[in-house]
mmCIF file with all atom_site columns, C-alpha atoms in Angstrom:
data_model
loop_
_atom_site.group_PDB
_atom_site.id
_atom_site.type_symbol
_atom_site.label_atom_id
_atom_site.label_alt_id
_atom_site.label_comp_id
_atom_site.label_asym_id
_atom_site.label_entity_id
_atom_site.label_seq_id
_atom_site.pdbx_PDB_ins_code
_atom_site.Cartn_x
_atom_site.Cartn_y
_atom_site.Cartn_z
_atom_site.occupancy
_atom_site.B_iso_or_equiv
_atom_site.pdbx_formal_charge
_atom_site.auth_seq_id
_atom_site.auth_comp_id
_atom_site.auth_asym_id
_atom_site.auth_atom_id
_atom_site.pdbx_PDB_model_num
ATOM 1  C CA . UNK O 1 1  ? -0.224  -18.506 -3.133  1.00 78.00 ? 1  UNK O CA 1
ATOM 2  C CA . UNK O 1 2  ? 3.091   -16.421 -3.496  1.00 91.00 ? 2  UNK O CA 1
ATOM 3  C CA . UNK O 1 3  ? 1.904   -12.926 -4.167  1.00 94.00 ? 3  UNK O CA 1
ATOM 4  C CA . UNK O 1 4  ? -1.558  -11.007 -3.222  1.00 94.00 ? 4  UNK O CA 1
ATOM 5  C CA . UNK O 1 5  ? -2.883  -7.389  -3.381  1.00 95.00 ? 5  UNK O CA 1
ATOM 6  C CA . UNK O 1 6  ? -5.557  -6.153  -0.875  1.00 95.00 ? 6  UNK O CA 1
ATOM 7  C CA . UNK O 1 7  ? -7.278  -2.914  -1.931  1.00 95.00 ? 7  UNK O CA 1
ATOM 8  C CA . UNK O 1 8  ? -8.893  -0.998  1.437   1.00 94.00 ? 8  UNK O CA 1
ATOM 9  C CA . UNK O 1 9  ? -10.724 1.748   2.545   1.00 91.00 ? 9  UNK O CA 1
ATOM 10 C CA . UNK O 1 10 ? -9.652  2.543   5.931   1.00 85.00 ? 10 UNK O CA 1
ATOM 11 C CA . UNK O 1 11 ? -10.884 4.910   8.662   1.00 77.00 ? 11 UNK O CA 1
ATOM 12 C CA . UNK O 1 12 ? -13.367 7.082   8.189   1.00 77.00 ? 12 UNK O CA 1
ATOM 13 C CA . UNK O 1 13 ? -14.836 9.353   5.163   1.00 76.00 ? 13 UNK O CA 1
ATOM 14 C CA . UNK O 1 14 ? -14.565 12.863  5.569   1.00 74.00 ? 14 UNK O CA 1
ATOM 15 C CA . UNK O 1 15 ? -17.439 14.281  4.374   1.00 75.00 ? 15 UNK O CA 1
ATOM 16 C CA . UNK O 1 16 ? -17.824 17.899  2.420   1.00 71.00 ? 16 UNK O CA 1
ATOM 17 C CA . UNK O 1 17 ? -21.250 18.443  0.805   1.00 75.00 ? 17 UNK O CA 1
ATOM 18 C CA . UNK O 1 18 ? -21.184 16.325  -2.128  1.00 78.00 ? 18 UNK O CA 1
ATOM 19 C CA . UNK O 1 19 ? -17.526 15.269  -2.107  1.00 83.00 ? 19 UNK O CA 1
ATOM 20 C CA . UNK O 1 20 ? -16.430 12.470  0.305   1.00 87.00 ? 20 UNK O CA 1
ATOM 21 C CA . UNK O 1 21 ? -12.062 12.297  1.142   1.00 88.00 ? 21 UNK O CA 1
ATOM 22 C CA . UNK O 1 22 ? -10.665 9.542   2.369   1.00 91.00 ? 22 UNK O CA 1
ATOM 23 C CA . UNK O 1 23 ? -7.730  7.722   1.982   1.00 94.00 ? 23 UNK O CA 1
ATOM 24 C CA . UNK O 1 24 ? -6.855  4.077   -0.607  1.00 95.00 ? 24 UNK O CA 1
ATOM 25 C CA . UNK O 1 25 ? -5.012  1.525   0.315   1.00 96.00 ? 25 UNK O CA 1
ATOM 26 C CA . UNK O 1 26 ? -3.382  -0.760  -1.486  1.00 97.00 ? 26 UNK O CA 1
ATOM 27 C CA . UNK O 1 27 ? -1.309  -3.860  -0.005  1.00 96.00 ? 27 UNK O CA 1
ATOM 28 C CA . UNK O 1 28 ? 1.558   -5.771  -2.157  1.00 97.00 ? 28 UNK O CA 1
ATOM 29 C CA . UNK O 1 29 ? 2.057   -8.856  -0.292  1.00 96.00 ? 29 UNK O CA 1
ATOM 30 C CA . UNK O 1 30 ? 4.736   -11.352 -1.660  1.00 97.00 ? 30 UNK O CA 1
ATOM 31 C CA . UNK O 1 31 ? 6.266   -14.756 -0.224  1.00 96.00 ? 31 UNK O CA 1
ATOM 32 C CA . UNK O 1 32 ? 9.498   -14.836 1.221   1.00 95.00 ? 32 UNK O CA 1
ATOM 33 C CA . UNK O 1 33 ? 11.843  -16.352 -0.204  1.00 93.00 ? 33 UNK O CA 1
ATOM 34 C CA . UNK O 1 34 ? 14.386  -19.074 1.421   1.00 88.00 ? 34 UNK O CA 1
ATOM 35 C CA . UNK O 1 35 ? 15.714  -18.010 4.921   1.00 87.00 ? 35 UNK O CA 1
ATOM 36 C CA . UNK O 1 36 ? 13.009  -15.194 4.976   1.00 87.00 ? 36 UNK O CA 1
ATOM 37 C CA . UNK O 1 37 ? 14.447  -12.869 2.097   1.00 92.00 ? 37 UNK O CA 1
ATOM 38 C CA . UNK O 1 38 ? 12.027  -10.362 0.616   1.00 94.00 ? 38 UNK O CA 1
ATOM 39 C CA . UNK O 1 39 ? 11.711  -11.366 -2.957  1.00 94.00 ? 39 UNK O CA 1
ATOM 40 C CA . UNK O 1 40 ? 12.564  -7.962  -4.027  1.00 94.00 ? 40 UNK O CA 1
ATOM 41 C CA . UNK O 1 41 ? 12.477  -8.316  -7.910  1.00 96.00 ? 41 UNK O CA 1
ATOM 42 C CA . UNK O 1 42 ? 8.428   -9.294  -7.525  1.00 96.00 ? 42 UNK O CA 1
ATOM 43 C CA . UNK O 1 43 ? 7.490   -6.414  -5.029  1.00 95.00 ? 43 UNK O CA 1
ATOM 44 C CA . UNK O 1 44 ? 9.038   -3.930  -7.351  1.00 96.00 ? 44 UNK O CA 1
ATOM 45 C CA . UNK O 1 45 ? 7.355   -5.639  -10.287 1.00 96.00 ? 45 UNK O CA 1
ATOM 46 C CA . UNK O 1 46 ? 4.337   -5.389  -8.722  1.00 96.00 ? 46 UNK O CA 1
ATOM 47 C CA . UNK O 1 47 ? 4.867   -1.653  -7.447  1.00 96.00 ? 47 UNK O CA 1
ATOM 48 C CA . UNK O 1 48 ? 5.855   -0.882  -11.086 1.00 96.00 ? 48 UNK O CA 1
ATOM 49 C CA . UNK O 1 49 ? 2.594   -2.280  -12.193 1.00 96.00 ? 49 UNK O CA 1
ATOM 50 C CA . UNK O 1 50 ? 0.150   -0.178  -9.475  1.00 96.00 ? 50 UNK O CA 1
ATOM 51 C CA . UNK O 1 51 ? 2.087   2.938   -9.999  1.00 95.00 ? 51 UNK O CA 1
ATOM 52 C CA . UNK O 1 52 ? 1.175   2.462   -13.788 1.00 96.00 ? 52 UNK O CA 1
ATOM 53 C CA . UNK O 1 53 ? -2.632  3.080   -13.191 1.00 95.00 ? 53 UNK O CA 1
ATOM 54 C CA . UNK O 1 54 ? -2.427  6.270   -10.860 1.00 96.00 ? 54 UNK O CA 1
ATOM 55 C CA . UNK O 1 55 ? -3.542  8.701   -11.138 1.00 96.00 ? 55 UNK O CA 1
ATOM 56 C CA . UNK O 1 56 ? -7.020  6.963   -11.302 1.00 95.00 ? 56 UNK O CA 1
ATOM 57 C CA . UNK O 1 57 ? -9.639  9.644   -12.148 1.00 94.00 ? 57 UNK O CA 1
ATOM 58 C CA . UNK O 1 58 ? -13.435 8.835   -13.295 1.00 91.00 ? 58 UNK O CA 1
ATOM 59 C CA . UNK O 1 59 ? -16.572 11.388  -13.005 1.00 88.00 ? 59 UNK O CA 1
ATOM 60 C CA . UNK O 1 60 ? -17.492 9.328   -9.772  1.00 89.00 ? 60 UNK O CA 1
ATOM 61 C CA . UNK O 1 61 ? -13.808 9.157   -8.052  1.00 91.00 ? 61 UNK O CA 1
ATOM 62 C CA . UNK O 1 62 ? -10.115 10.002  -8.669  1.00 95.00 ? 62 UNK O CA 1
ATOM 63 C CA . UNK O 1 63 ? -7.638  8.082   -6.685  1.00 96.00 ? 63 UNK O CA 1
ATOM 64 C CA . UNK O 1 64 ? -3.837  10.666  -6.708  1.00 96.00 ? 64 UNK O CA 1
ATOM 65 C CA . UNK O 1 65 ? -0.896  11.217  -5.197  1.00 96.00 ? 65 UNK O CA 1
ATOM 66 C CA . UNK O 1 66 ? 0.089   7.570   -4.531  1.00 96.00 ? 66 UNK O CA 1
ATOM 67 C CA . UNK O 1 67 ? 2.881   7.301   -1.660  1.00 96.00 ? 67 UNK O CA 1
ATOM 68 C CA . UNK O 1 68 ? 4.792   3.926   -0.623  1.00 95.00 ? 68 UNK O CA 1
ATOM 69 C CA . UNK O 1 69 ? 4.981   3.185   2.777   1.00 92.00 ? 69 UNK O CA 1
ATOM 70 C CA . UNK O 1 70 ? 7.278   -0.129  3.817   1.00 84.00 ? 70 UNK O CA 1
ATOM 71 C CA . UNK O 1 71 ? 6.189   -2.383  6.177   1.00 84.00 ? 71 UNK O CA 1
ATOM 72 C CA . UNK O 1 72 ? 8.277   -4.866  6.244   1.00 90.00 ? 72 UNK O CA 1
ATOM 73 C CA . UNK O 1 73 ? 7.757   -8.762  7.018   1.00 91.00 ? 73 UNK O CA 1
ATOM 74 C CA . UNK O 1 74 ? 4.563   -9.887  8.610   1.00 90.00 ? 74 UNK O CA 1
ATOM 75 C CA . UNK O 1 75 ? 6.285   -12.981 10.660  1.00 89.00 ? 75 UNK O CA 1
ATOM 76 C CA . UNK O 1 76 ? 3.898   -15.215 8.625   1.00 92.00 ? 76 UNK O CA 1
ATOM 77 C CA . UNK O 1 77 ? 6.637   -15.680 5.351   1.00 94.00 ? 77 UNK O CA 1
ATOM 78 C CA . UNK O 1 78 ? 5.296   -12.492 3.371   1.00 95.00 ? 78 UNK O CA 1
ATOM 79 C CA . UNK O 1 79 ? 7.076   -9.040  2.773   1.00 95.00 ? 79 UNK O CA 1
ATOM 80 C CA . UNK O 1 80 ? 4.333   -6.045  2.650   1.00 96.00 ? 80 UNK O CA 1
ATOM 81 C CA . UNK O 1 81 ? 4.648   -2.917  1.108   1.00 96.00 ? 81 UNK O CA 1
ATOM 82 C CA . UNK O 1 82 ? 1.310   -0.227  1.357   1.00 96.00 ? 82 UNK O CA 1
ATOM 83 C CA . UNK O 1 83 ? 0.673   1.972   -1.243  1.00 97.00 ? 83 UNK O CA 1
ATOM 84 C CA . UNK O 1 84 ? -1.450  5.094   0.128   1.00 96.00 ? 84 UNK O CA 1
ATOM 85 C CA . UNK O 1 85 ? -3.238  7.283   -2.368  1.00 97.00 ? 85 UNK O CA 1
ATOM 86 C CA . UNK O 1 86 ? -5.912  10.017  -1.547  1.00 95.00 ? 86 UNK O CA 1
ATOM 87 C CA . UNK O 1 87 ? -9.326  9.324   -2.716  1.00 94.00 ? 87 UNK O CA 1
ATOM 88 C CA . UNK O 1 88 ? -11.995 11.633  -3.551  1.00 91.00 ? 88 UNK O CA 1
ATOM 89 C CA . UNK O 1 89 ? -15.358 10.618  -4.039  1.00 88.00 ? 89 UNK O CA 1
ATOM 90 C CA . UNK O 1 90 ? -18.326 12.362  -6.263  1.00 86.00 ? 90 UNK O CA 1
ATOM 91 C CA . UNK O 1 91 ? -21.529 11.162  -4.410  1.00 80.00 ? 91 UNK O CA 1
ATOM 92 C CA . UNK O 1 92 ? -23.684 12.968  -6.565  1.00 78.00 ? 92 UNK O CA 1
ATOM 93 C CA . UNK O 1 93 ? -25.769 12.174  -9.666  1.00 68.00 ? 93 UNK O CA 1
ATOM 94 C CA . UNK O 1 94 ? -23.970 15.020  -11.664 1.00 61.00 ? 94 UNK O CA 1
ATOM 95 C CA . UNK O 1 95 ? -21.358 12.503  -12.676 1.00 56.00 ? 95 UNK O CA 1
ATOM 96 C CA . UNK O 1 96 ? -24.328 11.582  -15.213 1.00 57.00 ? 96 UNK O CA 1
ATOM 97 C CA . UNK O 1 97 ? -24.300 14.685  -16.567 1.00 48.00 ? 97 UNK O CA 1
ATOM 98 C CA . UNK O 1 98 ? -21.971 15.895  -19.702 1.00 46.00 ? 98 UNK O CA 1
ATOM 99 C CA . UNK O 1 99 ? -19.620 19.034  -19.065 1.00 42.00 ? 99 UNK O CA 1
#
């Protein structure tokens, strides 16, 4: 396995009536290569290719405002990078509904 994305949900939902705001996580995790280089050409592919979907809105969530954070290497031969977007969540039935 040389390259993996983990999607989270971290924390805690803040909760406001029928809207719930929390926070998305995605991880881009890709193999070192040789003498523990970051393989940079695949995490920016793979940036590139998240980026692409945002914003992500439906009538039951909208994931915006996507912000990389760099983490760095994770001592176990993989380079992470975090992508943080806010997340908004319609817990209502009126997502059923036609405006």
């Amino acid at each position: 396995m040389g390259e993996l994305i983990v999607v989270s949900i971290p924390g805690e939902i803040d909760e406001q009536y029928a809207w719930q705001r929390c926070y998305l996580n995605v991880e881009l995790m890709v193999r070192n290569k040789a003498k523990g280089l970051a393989d940079m050409t695949k995490l920016e592919g793979m940036l590139n290719a998240v980026n692409e979907i945002f914003p992500m809105v439906t009538k039951r969530f909208s994931a915006t405002s996507p912000r990389l954070l760099l983490k760095g290497d994770d001592g176990l031969g993989f380079t992470r990078w975090m992508i943080r977007a806010r997340l908004v969540i319609n817990t209502t039935d009126s997502y059923n509904n036609e405006i």
